[in-house]
PDB file of C-alpha atoms and ligand atoms in Angstrom:
ATOM      1  CA  MET C   1     -26.513 -25.005  -5.267  1.00  0.00           C
ATOM      2  CA  SER C   2     -27.951 -24.690  -8.734  1.00  0.00           C
ATOM      3  CA  ASP C   3     -25.444 -22.228 -10.221  1.00  0.00           C
ATOM      4  CA  GLY C   4     -23.081 -24.927 -11.500  1.00  0.00           C
ATOM      5  CA  PHE C   5     -20.258 -24.203  -9.038  1.00  0.00           C
ATOM      6  CA  GLY C   6     -21.512 -26.726  -6.492  1.00  0.00           C
ATOM      7  CA  SER C   7     -21.929 -26.422  -2.762  1.00  0.00           C
ATOM      8  CA  LEU C   8     -18.965 -25.777  -0.464  1.00  0.00           C
ATOM      9  CA  GLU C   9     -20.745 -27.346   2.489  1.00  0.00           C
ATOM     10  CA  GLY C  10     -18.474 -29.174   4.918  1.00  0.00           C
ATOM     11  CA  LYS C  11     -15.476 -27.114   3.783  1.00  0.00           C
ATOM     12  CA  ARG C  12     -13.532 -24.585   5.833  1.00  0.00           C
ATOM     13  CA  ALA C  13     -12.029 -21.417   4.350  1.00  0.00           C
ATOM     14  CA  LEU C  14      -9.522 -18.983   5.821  1.00  0.00           C
ATOM     15  CA  VAL C  15      -9.618 -15.468   4.350  1.00  0.00           C
ATOM     16  CA  THR C  16      -6.971 -12.860   5.238  1.00  0.00           C
ATOM     17  CA  GLY C  17      -7.770  -9.142   5.154  1.00  0.00           C
ATOM     18  CA  ALA C  18     -11.408 -10.116   5.698  1.00  0.00           C
ATOM     19  CA  ALA C  19     -12.493  -7.040   7.667  1.00  0.00           C
ATOM     20  CA  ARG C  20     -13.489  -5.025   4.618  1.00  0.00           C
ATOM     21  CA  GLY C  21     -13.391  -4.584   0.848  1.00  0.00           C
ATOM     22  CA  ILE C  22     -12.673  -7.614  -1.301  1.00  0.00           C
ATOM     23  CA  GLY C  23     -11.896  -9.866   1.685  1.00  0.00           C
ATOM     24  CA  ARG C  24     -15.277  -9.179   3.243  1.00  0.00           C
ATOM     25  CA  ALA C  25     -17.046  -9.976  -0.046  1.00  0.00           C
ATOM     26  CA  ILE C  26     -15.036 -13.209  -0.371  1.00  0.00           C
ATOM     27  CA  ALA C  27     -16.033 -14.240   3.159  1.00  0.00           C
ATOM     28  CA  ASN C  28     -19.695 -13.610   2.315  1.00  0.00           C
ATOM     29  CA  GLU C  29     -19.539 -15.425  -1.027  1.00  0.00           C
ATOM     30  CA  LEU C  30     -17.871 -18.555   0.365  1.00  0.00           C
ATOM     31  CA  ALA C  31     -20.257 -18.624   3.331  1.00  0.00           C
ATOM     32  CA  SER C  32     -23.286 -18.272   1.051  1.00  0.00           C
ATOM     33  CA  ALA C  33     -22.014 -21.349  -0.812  1.00  0.00           C
ATOM     34  CA  GLY C  34     -22.032 -23.269   2.471  1.00  0.00           C
ATOM     35  CA  ALA C  35     -18.410 -23.037   3.642  1.00  0.00           C
ATOM     36  CA  GLU C  36     -17.413 -22.308   7.226  1.00  0.00           C
ATOM     37  CA  VAL C  37     -15.392 -19.100   6.989  1.00  0.00           C
ATOM     38  CA  LEU C  38     -12.579 -17.996   9.290  1.00  0.00           C
ATOM     39  CA  CYS C  39     -12.130 -14.248   8.957  1.00  0.00           C
ATOM     40  CA  CYS C  40      -8.619 -13.001   9.654  1.00  0.00           C
ATOM     41  CA  ASP C  41      -7.412  -9.429   9.933  1.00  0.00           C
ATOM     42  CA  LEU C  42      -4.983  -7.301  11.928  1.00  0.00           C
ATOM     43  CA  PRO C  43      -5.378  -7.307  15.721  1.00  0.00           C
ATOM     44  CA  GLY C  44      -7.587  -4.380  16.716  1.00  0.00           C
ATOM     45  CA  THR C  45      -9.619  -4.412  13.495  1.00  0.00           C
ATOM     46  CA  GLY C  46     -13.059  -4.357  15.089  1.00  0.00           C
ATOM     47  CA  GLU C  47     -14.888  -4.910  11.810  1.00  0.00           C
ATOM     48  CA  THR C  48     -13.522  -8.466  11.703  1.00  0.00           C
ATOM     49  CA  GLU C  49     -16.021  -9.482  14.415  1.00  0.00           C
ATOM     50  CA  ASP C  50     -18.870  -7.919  12.391  1.00  0.00           C
ATOM     51  CA  VAL C  51     -17.875  -9.849   9.278  1.00  0.00           C
ATOM     52  CA  ALA C  52     -17.502 -13.102  11.212  1.00  0.00           C
ATOM     53  CA  ARG C  53     -21.011 -12.578  12.634  1.00  0.00           C
ATOM     54  CA  GLU C  54     -22.336 -11.691   9.165  1.00  0.00           C
ATOM     55  CA  VAL C  55     -21.040 -14.970   7.704  1.00  0.00           C
ATOM     56  CA  GLY C  56     -21.640 -17.162  10.758  1.00  0.00           C
ATOM     57  CA  GLY C  57     -17.915 -17.834  11.046  1.00  0.00           C
ATOM     58  CA  ARG C  58     -15.040 -17.060  13.410  1.00  0.00           C
ATOM     59  CA  ALA C  59     -12.842 -13.973  13.739  1.00  0.00           C
ATOM     60  CA  LEU C  60      -9.109 -14.609  14.023  1.00  0.00           C
ATOM     61  CA  TYR C  61      -6.421 -11.979  14.449  1.00  0.00           C
ATOM     62  CA  ALA C  62      -2.936 -11.975  12.958  1.00  0.00           C
ATOM     63  CA  ASP C  63      -0.422  -9.690  11.327  1.00  0.00           C
ATOM     64  CA  VAL C  64       0.317 -11.818   8.268  1.00  0.00           C
ATOM     65  CA  THR C  65       3.851 -10.414   8.002  1.00  0.00           C
ATOM     66  CA  LYS C  66       4.797 -12.037  11.321  1.00  0.00           C
ATOM     67  CA  ALA C  67       5.802 -15.700  11.209  1.00  0.00           C
ATOM     68  CA  ASP C  68       4.745 -16.319  14.845  1.00  0.00           C
ATOM     69  CA  ASP C  69       1.296 -14.813  14.257  1.00  0.00           C
ATOM     70  CA  VAL C  70       0.860 -16.884  11.116  1.00  0.00           C
ATOM     71  CA  GLU C  71       1.897 -20.174  12.776  1.00  0.00           C
ATOM     72  CA  LYS C  72      -0.577 -19.514  15.580  1.00  0.00           C
ATOM     73  CA  LEU C  73      -3.285 -18.523  13.113  1.00  0.00           C
ATOM     74  CA  ILE C  74      -2.948 -21.763  11.140  1.00  0.00           C
ATOM     75  CA  ALA C  75      -2.874 -23.814  14.352  1.00  0.00           C
ATOM     76  CA  ASP C  76      -6.040 -22.055  15.652  1.00  0.00           C
ATOM     77  CA  ALA C  77      -7.768 -22.473  12.303  1.00  0.00           C
ATOM     78  CA  GLY C  78      -7.509 -26.283  12.321  1.00  0.00           C
ATOM     79  CA  GLU C  79      -7.876 -28.159   9.008  1.00  0.00           C
ATOM     80  CA  ILE C  80      -8.563 -25.728   6.181  1.00  0.00           C
ATOM     81  CA  ASP C  81      -9.733 -26.568   2.667  1.00  0.00           C
ATOM     82  CA  PHE C  82      -9.410 -23.098   1.150  1.00  0.00           C
ATOM     83  CA  LEU C  83      -6.780 -20.470   1.868  1.00  0.00           C
ATOM     84  CA  ILE C  84      -7.432 -17.030   0.425  1.00  0.00           C
ATOM     85  CA  ASN C  85      -4.418 -14.725   0.694  1.00  0.00           C
ATOM     86  CA  ASN C  86      -6.130 -11.381   0.258  1.00  0.00           C
ATOM     87  CA  ALA C  87      -4.483  -8.965   2.755  1.00  0.00           C
ATOM     88  CA  GLY C  88      -2.650  -6.195   0.919  1.00  0.00           C
ATOM     89  CA  ILE C  89      -1.697  -2.523   0.885  1.00  0.00           C
ATOM     90  CA  THR C  90      -0.431   0.203  -1.442  1.00  0.00           C
ATOM     91  CA  ARG C  91       2.240   2.818  -0.723  1.00  0.00           C
ATOM     92  CA  ASP C  92       2.334   4.584  -4.079  1.00  0.00           C
ATOM     93  CA  GLY C  93       5.009   6.982  -5.302  1.00  0.00           C
ATOM     94  CA  LEU C  94       7.539   7.475  -8.062  1.00  0.00           C
ATOM     95  CA  LEU C  95      10.559   5.214  -7.708  1.00  0.00           C
ATOM     96  CA  ALA C  96      12.942   8.175  -7.622  1.00  0.00           C
ATOM     97  CA  ARG C  97      11.257   9.335  -4.432  1.00  0.00           C
ATOM     98  CA  MET C  98      10.246   6.001  -2.897  1.00  0.00           C
ATOM     99  CA  SER C  99      11.627   5.283   0.553  1.00  0.00           C
ATOM    100  CA  GLU C 100      13.099   1.893   1.370  1.00  0.00           C
ATOM    101  CA  GLU C 101      10.471   1.670   4.106  1.00  0.00           C
ATOM    102  CA  ASP C 102       7.620   1.961   1.586  1.00  0.00           C
ATOM    103  CA  TRP C 103       9.298  -0.633  -0.623  1.00  0.00           C
ATOM    104  CA  ARG C 104       9.746  -3.117   2.233  1.00  0.00           C
ATOM    105  CA  ALA C 105       6.285  -2.565   3.729  1.00  0.00           C
ATOM    106  CA  VAL C 106       4.556  -3.402   0.451  1.00  0.00           C
ATOM    107  CA  ILE C 107       6.749  -6.423  -0.316  1.00  0.00           C
ATOM    108  CA  ASP C 108       6.284  -7.685   3.248  1.00  0.00           C
ATOM    109  CA  ILE C 109       2.521  -7.337   3.473  1.00  0.00           C
ATOM    110  CA  ASN C 110       1.664  -8.306  -0.115  1.00  0.00           C
ATOM    111  CA  LEU C 111       4.252 -10.988  -0.909  1.00  0.00           C
ATOM    112  CA  THR C 112       6.131 -12.282   2.146  1.00  0.00           C
ATOM    113  CA  SER C 113       2.756 -12.838   3.829  1.00  0.00           C
ATOM    114  CA  VAL C 114       1.771 -15.195   1.013  1.00  0.00           C
ATOM    115  CA  PHE C 115       4.976 -17.176   1.552  1.00  0.00           C
ATOM    116  CA  LEU C 116       4.366 -17.346   5.329  1.00  0.00           C
ATOM    117  CA  MET C 117       0.697 -18.354   5.021  1.00  0.00           C
ATOM    118  CA  CYS C 118       1.308 -21.005   2.354  1.00  0.00           C
ATOM    119  CA  HIS C 119       4.384 -22.295   4.177  1.00  0.00           C
ATOM    120  CA  ALA C 120       2.326 -22.805   7.332  1.00  0.00           C
ATOM    121  CA  ALA C 121      -0.740 -24.292   5.616  1.00  0.00           C
ATOM    122  CA  ILE C 122       0.583 -26.377   2.733  1.00  0.00           C
ATOM    123  CA  ARG C 123       1.784 -29.415   4.685  1.00  0.00           C
ATOM    124  CA  GLY C 124      -1.663 -30.064   6.175  1.00  0.00           C
ATOM    125  CA  MET C 125      -3.328 -29.652   2.792  1.00  0.00           C
ATOM    126  CA  MET C 126      -0.861 -31.970   1.037  1.00  0.00           C
ATOM    127  CA  LYS C 127      -1.265 -34.572   3.792  1.00  0.00           C
ATOM    128  CA  ARG C 128      -5.021 -34.544   3.245  1.00  0.00           C
ATOM    129  CA  ARG C 129      -4.431 -34.518  -0.516  1.00  0.00           C
ATOM    130  CA  SER C 130      -6.888 -31.722  -1.083  1.00  0.00           C
ATOM    131  CA  GLY C 131      -7.087 -27.976  -0.951  1.00  0.00           C
ATOM    132  CA  SER C 132      -7.344 -24.813  -2.987  1.00  0.00           C
ATOM    133  CA  ILE C 133      -5.212 -21.715  -2.447  1.00  0.00           C
ATOM    134  CA  VAL C 134      -6.171 -18.418  -4.065  1.00  0.00           C
ATOM    135  CA  ASN C 135      -3.703 -15.516  -3.975  1.00  0.00           C
ATOM    136  CA  LEU C 136      -4.765 -11.948  -4.741  1.00  0.00           C
ATOM    137  CA  SER C 137      -2.472 -10.512  -7.394  1.00  0.00           C
ATOM    138  CA  SER C 138      -3.413  -7.529  -9.601  1.00  0.00           C
ATOM    139  CA  VAL C 139      -3.401  -6.495 -13.255  1.00  0.00           C
ATOM    140  CA  VAL C 140      -0.672  -4.094 -12.118  1.00  0.00           C
ATOM    141  CA  GLY C 141       1.531  -7.140 -11.487  1.00  0.00           C
ATOM    142  CA  LEU C 142       1.028  -8.214 -15.111  1.00  0.00           C
ATOM    143  CA  HIS C 143       1.304  -4.869 -16.887  1.00  0.00           C
ATOM    144  CA  GLY C 144       2.955  -2.422 -14.450  1.00  0.00           C
ATOM    145  CA  ASN C 145       1.606   0.961 -13.394  1.00  0.00           C
ATOM    146  CA  PHE C 146       2.915   4.491 -13.004  1.00  0.00           C
ATOM    147  CA  GLY C 147       3.856   5.158  -9.361  1.00  0.00           C
ATOM    148  CA  GLN C 148       3.509   1.542  -8.272  1.00  0.00           C
ATOM    149  CA  THR C 149       6.915  -0.145  -8.686  1.00  0.00           C
ATOM    150  CA  ASN C 150       6.680  -1.638  -5.181  1.00  0.00           C
ATOM    151  CA  TYR C 151       3.079  -2.813  -5.579  1.00  0.00           C
ATOM    152  CA  ALA C 152       3.675  -4.154  -9.122  1.00  0.00           C
ATOM    153  CA  ALA C 153       6.755  -6.082  -7.966  1.00  0.00           C
ATOM    154  CA  SER C 154       4.821  -7.629  -5.064  1.00  0.00           C
ATOM    155  CA  LYS C 155       1.891  -8.625  -7.273  1.00  0.00           C
ATOM    156  CA  ALA C 156       4.146  -9.982 -10.060  1.00  0.00           C
ATOM    157  CA  GLY C 157       5.972 -11.946  -7.353  1.00  0.00           C
ATOM    158  CA  ILE C 158       2.665 -13.545  -6.402  1.00  0.00           C
ATOM    159  CA  VAL C 159       2.234 -14.770  -9.982  1.00  0.00           C
ATOM    160  CA  GLY C 160       5.612 -16.539 -10.010  1.00  0.00           C
ATOM    161  CA  PHE C 161       5.052 -17.884  -6.517  1.00  0.00           C
ATOM    162  CA  THR C 162       1.596 -19.214  -7.423  1.00  0.00           C
ATOM    163  CA  LYS C 163       2.771 -21.023 -10.557  1.00  0.00           C
ATOM    164  CA  SER C 164       5.765 -22.549  -8.744  1.00  0.00           C
ATOM    165  CA  LEU C 165       3.725 -23.794  -5.791  1.00  0.00           C
ATOM    166  CA  ALA C 166       1.094 -25.155  -8.196  1.00  0.00           C
ATOM    167  CA  ARG C 167       3.851 -27.292  -9.744  1.00  0.00           C
ATOM    168  CA  GLU C 168       5.041 -28.489  -6.320  1.00  0.00           C
ATOM    169  CA  ALA C 169       1.617 -29.265  -4.849  1.00  0.00           C
ATOM    170  CA  GLY C 170      -0.359 -30.547  -7.850  1.00  0.00           C
ATOM    171  CA  THR C 171       0.323 -34.255  -7.449  1.00  0.00           C
ATOM    172  CA  ARG C 172      -0.640 -33.930  -3.773  1.00  0.00           C
ATOM    173  CA  GLY C 173      -4.122 -32.775  -4.762  1.00  0.00           C
ATOM    174  CA  VAL C 174      -3.645 -29.094  -3.900  1.00  0.00           C
ATOM    175  CA  ARG C 175      -4.518 -26.438  -6.476  1.00  0.00           C
ATOM    176  CA  VAL C 176      -2.919 -22.982  -6.348  1.00  0.00           C
ATOM    177  CA  ASN C 177      -4.251 -20.079  -8.398  1.00  0.00           C
ATOM    178  CA  ALA C 178      -4.146 -16.292  -8.471  1.00  0.00           C
ATOM    179  CA  ILE C 179      -6.691 -13.633  -9.305  1.00  0.00           C
ATOM    180  CA  ALA C 180      -5.646 -10.376 -10.931  1.00  0.00           C
ATOM    181  CA  PRO C 181      -8.364  -7.785 -10.346  1.00  0.00           C
ATOM    182  CA  GLY C 182      -8.512  -4.498 -12.230  1.00  0.00           C
ATOM    183  CA  TYR C 183     -10.008  -1.415 -10.589  1.00  0.00           C
ATOM    184  CA  ILE C 184     -12.322  -2.514  -7.770  1.00  0.00           C
ATOM    185  CA  GLU C 185     -14.182   0.055  -5.644  1.00  0.00           C
ATOM    186  CA  THR C 186     -12.841  -0.319  -2.072  1.00  0.00           C
ATOM    187  CA  ARG C 187     -11.072   1.829   0.514  1.00  0.00           C
ATOM    188  CA  LEU C 188      -7.791   0.944  -1.230  1.00  0.00           C
ATOM    189  CA  THR C 189      -8.845   2.712  -4.440  1.00  0.00           C
ATOM    190  CA  ASP C 190     -11.021   5.375  -2.813  1.00  0.00           C
ATOM    191  CA  VAL C 191      -7.937   7.515  -2.123  1.00  0.00           C
ATOM    192  CA  LEU C 192      -6.976   7.824  -5.806  1.00  0.00           C
ATOM    193  CA  PRO C 193      -7.381  11.246  -7.473  1.00  0.00           C
ATOM    194  CA  ASP C 194     -10.560  11.653  -9.549  1.00  0.00           C
ATOM    195  CA  GLU C 195      -8.673  11.997 -12.825  1.00  0.00           C
ATOM    196  CA  VAL C 196      -6.946   8.651 -12.235  1.00  0.00           C
ATOM    197  CA  LYS C 197     -10.335   7.053 -11.534  1.00  0.00           C
ATOM    198  CA  GLN C 198     -11.765   8.500 -14.761  1.00  0.00           C
ATOM    199  CA  THR C 199      -8.786   7.215 -16.778  1.00  0.00           C
ATOM    200  CA  MET C 200      -9.308   3.748 -15.299  1.00  0.00           C
ATOM    201  CA  LEU C 201     -13.011   3.873 -16.079  1.00  0.00           C
ATOM    202  CA  LYS C 202     -12.399   4.903 -19.682  1.00  0.00           C
ATOM    203  CA  ALA C 203      -9.974   1.996 -20.088  1.00  0.00           C
ATOM    204  CA  THR C 204     -12.479  -0.541 -18.771  1.00  0.00           C
ATOM    205  CA  SER C 205     -14.378  -2.186 -21.648  1.00  0.00           C
ATOM    206  CA  LEU C 206     -17.444  -2.992 -19.552  1.00  0.00           C
ATOM    207  CA  GLY C 207     -17.805   0.711 -18.722  1.00  0.00           C
ATOM    208  CA  ARG C 208     -18.063   0.377 -14.940  1.00  0.00           C
ATOM    209  CA  PHE C 209     -15.805  -0.043 -11.938  1.00  0.00           C
ATOM    210  CA  GLY C 210     -15.487  -3.526 -10.486  1.00  0.00           C
ATOM    211  CA  GLN C 211     -17.165  -4.391  -7.205  1.00  0.00           C
ATOM    212  CA  PRO C 212     -15.715  -6.614  -4.464  1.00  0.00           C
ATOM    213  CA  GLU C 213     -18.410  -9.193  -5.303  1.00  0.00           C
ATOM    214  CA  ASP C 214     -17.044  -9.502  -8.870  1.00  0.00           C
ATOM    215  CA  VAL C 215     -13.767 -10.767  -7.405  1.00  0.00           C
ATOM    216  CA  ALA C 216     -15.463 -12.867  -4.732  1.00  0.00           C
ATOM    217  CA  ARG C 217     -17.396 -14.882  -7.318  1.00  0.00           C
ATOM    218  CA  ALA C 218     -14.139 -15.678  -9.135  1.00  0.00           C
ATOM    219  CA  VAL C 219     -12.598 -16.837  -5.841  1.00  0.00           C
ATOM    220  CA  ARG C 220     -15.561 -19.101  -5.240  1.00  0.00           C
ATOM    221  CA  PHE C 221     -15.146 -20.592  -8.723  1.00  0.00           C
ATOM    222  CA  LEU C 222     -11.465 -21.343  -8.073  1.00  0.00           C
ATOM    223  CA  CYS C 223     -12.321 -23.007  -4.745  1.00  0.00           C
ATOM    224  CA  SER C 224     -15.136 -25.086  -6.193  1.00  0.00           C
ATOM    225  CA  ASP C 225     -15.060 -28.415  -7.992  1.00  0.00           C
ATOM    226  CA  ALA C 226     -15.996 -26.516 -11.163  1.00  0.00           C
ATOM    227  CA  ALA C 227     -12.290 -25.569 -11.209  1.00  0.00           C
ATOM    228  CA  ALA C 228     -11.063 -29.097 -10.397  1.00  0.00           C
ATOM    229  CA  PHE C 229      -8.637 -29.073 -13.381  1.00  0.00           C
ATOM    230  CA  VAL C 230      -7.485 -25.470 -12.947  1.00  0.00           C
ATOM    231  CA  THR C 231      -4.162 -24.794 -11.238  1.00  0.00           C
ATOM    232  CA  GLY C 232      -1.259 -22.396 -11.741  1.00  0.00           C
ATOM    233  CA  GLU C 233      -3.690 -20.007 -13.426  1.00  0.00           C
ATOM    234  CA  VAL C 234      -3.997 -16.241 -13.123  1.00  0.00           C
ATOM    235  CA  LEU C 235      -7.625 -15.283 -13.600  1.00  0.00           C
ATOM    236  CA  VAL C 236      -7.957 -11.647 -14.665  1.00  0.00           C
ATOM    237  CA  VAL C 237     -11.113  -9.962 -13.304  1.00  0.00           C
ATOM    238  CA  ASP C 238     -10.884  -6.440 -14.704  1.00  0.00           C
ATOM    239  CA  GLY C 239     -13.896  -5.792 -16.933  1.00  0.00           C
ATOM    240  CA  GLY C 240     -11.662  -5.856 -19.992  1.00  0.00           C
ATOM    241  CA  MET C 241      -9.169  -3.204 -18.873  1.00  0.00           C
ATOM    242  CA  ALA C 242      -5.753  -4.777 -19.328  1.00  0.00           C
ATOM    243  CA  MET C 243      -6.277  -6.577 -22.638  1.00  0.00           C
TER     244      MET C 243
HETATM  245  P1  NAD Q 301      -8.644  -2.926   1.579  1.00  0.00           P
HETATM  246  O1  NAD Q 301      -7.618  -1.931   1.959  1.00  0.00           O
HETATM  247  O2  NAD Q 301     -10.065  -2.492   1.531  1.00  0.00           O
HETATM  248  O3  NAD Q 301      -8.543  -4.213   2.557  1.00  0.00           O
HETATM  249  C1  NAD Q 301      -7.325  -4.822   2.850  1.00  0.00           C
HETATM  250  C2  NAD Q 301      -7.443  -5.560   4.180  1.00  0.00           C
HETATM  251  O4  NAD Q 301      -6.162  -6.152   4.475  1.00  0.00           O
HETATM  252  C3  NAD Q 301      -7.777  -4.627   5.356  1.00  0.00           C
HETATM  253  O5  NAD Q 301      -8.874  -5.151   6.100  1.00  0.00           O
HETATM  254  C4  NAD Q 301      -6.496  -4.588   6.178  1.00  0.00           C
HETATM  255  O6  NAD Q 301      -6.701  -4.416   7.582  1.00  0.00           O
HETATM  256  C5  NAD Q 301      -5.909  -5.983   5.868  1.00  0.00           C
HETATM  257  N1  NAD Q 301      -4.461  -6.016   6.148  1.00  0.00           N
HETATM  258  C6  NAD Q 301      -3.520  -5.103   5.783  1.00  0.00           C
HETATM  259  N2  NAD Q 301      -2.321  -5.435   6.289  1.00  0.00           N
HETATM  260  C7  NAD Q 301      -2.495  -6.596   6.979  1.00  0.00           C
HETATM  261  C8  NAD Q 301      -1.626  -7.429   7.742  1.00  0.00           C
HETATM  262  N3  NAD Q 301      -0.327  -7.136   7.880  1.00  0.00           N
HETATM  263  N4  NAD Q 301      -2.140  -8.537   8.332  1.00  0.00           N
HETATM  264  C9  NAD Q 301      -3.454  -8.841   8.203  1.00  0.00           C
HETATM  265  N5  NAD Q 301      -4.332  -8.097   7.492  1.00  0.00           N
HETATM  266  C10 NAD Q 301      -3.856  -6.981   6.901  1.00  0.00           C
HETATM  267  O7  NAD Q 301      -8.153  -3.527   0.173  1.00  0.00           O
HETATM  268  P2  NAD Q 301      -8.979  -4.284  -1.009  1.00  0.00           P
HETATM  269  O8  NAD Q 301      -9.179  -3.302  -2.094  1.00  0.00           O
HETATM  270  O9  NAD Q 301     -10.118  -5.033  -0.464  1.00  0.00           O
HETATM  271  O10 NAD Q 301      -7.833  -5.288  -1.530  1.00  0.00           O
HETATM  272  C11 NAD Q 301      -7.773  -6.660  -1.179  1.00  0.00           C
HETATM  273  C12 NAD Q 301      -6.691  -7.336  -2.011  1.00  0.00           C
HETATM  274  O11 NAD Q 301      -6.993  -7.209  -3.399  1.00  0.00           O
HETATM  275  C13 NAD Q 301      -5.293  -6.712  -1.828  1.00  0.00           C
HETATM  276  O12 NAD Q 301      -4.315  -7.727  -1.859  1.00  0.00           O
HETATM  277  C14 NAD Q 301      -5.160  -5.805  -3.046  1.00  0.00           C
HETATM  278  O13 NAD Q 301      -3.828  -5.574  -3.389  1.00  0.00           O
HETATM  279  C15 NAD Q 301      -5.897  -6.639  -4.083  1.00  0.00           C
HETATM  280  N6  NAD Q 301      -6.363  -5.832  -5.225  1.00  0.00           N
HETATM  281  C16 NAD Q 301      -7.249  -4.809  -5.038  1.00  0.00           C
HETATM  282  C17 NAD Q 301      -7.658  -4.053  -6.148  1.00  0.00           C
HETATM  283  C18 NAD Q 301      -8.631  -2.910  -6.028  1.00  0.00           C
HETATM  284  O14 NAD Q 301      -8.862  -2.224  -7.029  1.00  0.00           O
HETATM  285  N7  NAD Q 301      -9.226  -2.658  -4.878  1.00  0.00           N
HETATM  286  C19 NAD Q 301      -7.162  -4.355  -7.421  1.00  0.00           C
HETATM  287  C20 NAD Q 301      -6.255  -5.402  -7.556  1.00  0.00           C
HETATM  288  C21 NAD Q 301      -5.859  -6.127  -6.458  1.00  0.00           C
END
């Protein structure tokens, strides 16, 4: 590779939430850099097979909130060099009206899943004294957002988790970082009202919405040797929105 990031040939990556959106772009980016990519999504998500075919990798199915699924997923995956915890959801609403179910669902899928995945994968990585974990946070986790107390709490939790695990795993050769995207055009953001989209656009210095590929390139950087001395970092990829 001549882009300065180096080849990822001979490396294996596991990407959760890979069936669409940012996860799909990450799978493509890592595969184009030479990595073998294992694409994980919920059972019954047919698009996972398409993505796996697209990237010449394997489709694996798991609900990342379920410890048994996650243990099996990591066992099926074999030795992994890169773990990308990307699966996530929103259940927006004002706190005064938020149900406990919407609170728990978001914390479970966005944050507890990161604990379960890292818990299952970290021992193998530390034993091999190498690995890079990238967790998908959000600018909302750094700055908060109207109607997103559950989502903001889950994404802020990822920041604290990432920095703590980076401290624990650093001397064992494992790097742990987070990415905090701004507004990225995917199915997750498609449902937002037009006026919210326009407000986001106005606040974005680069004057455009982010694309899944913008995030994927940052993930590739954090996996690559170009980031060999980067750990415990939160890389903001938001086009200059949350400055
Ligand atoms: P998306 O909704 O397009 O894709 C999310 C994927 O996660 C889906 O394929 C879904 O099936 C999968 N998933 C959901 N629950 C799962 C579970 N329990 N087990 C396994 N897979 C599950 O979303 P996206 O926009 O691509 O977002 C990807 C990540 O980036 C999320 O963590 C999101 O919070 C984060 N993020 C997105 C934006 C944005 O603007 N789109 C901004 C900041 C952060």
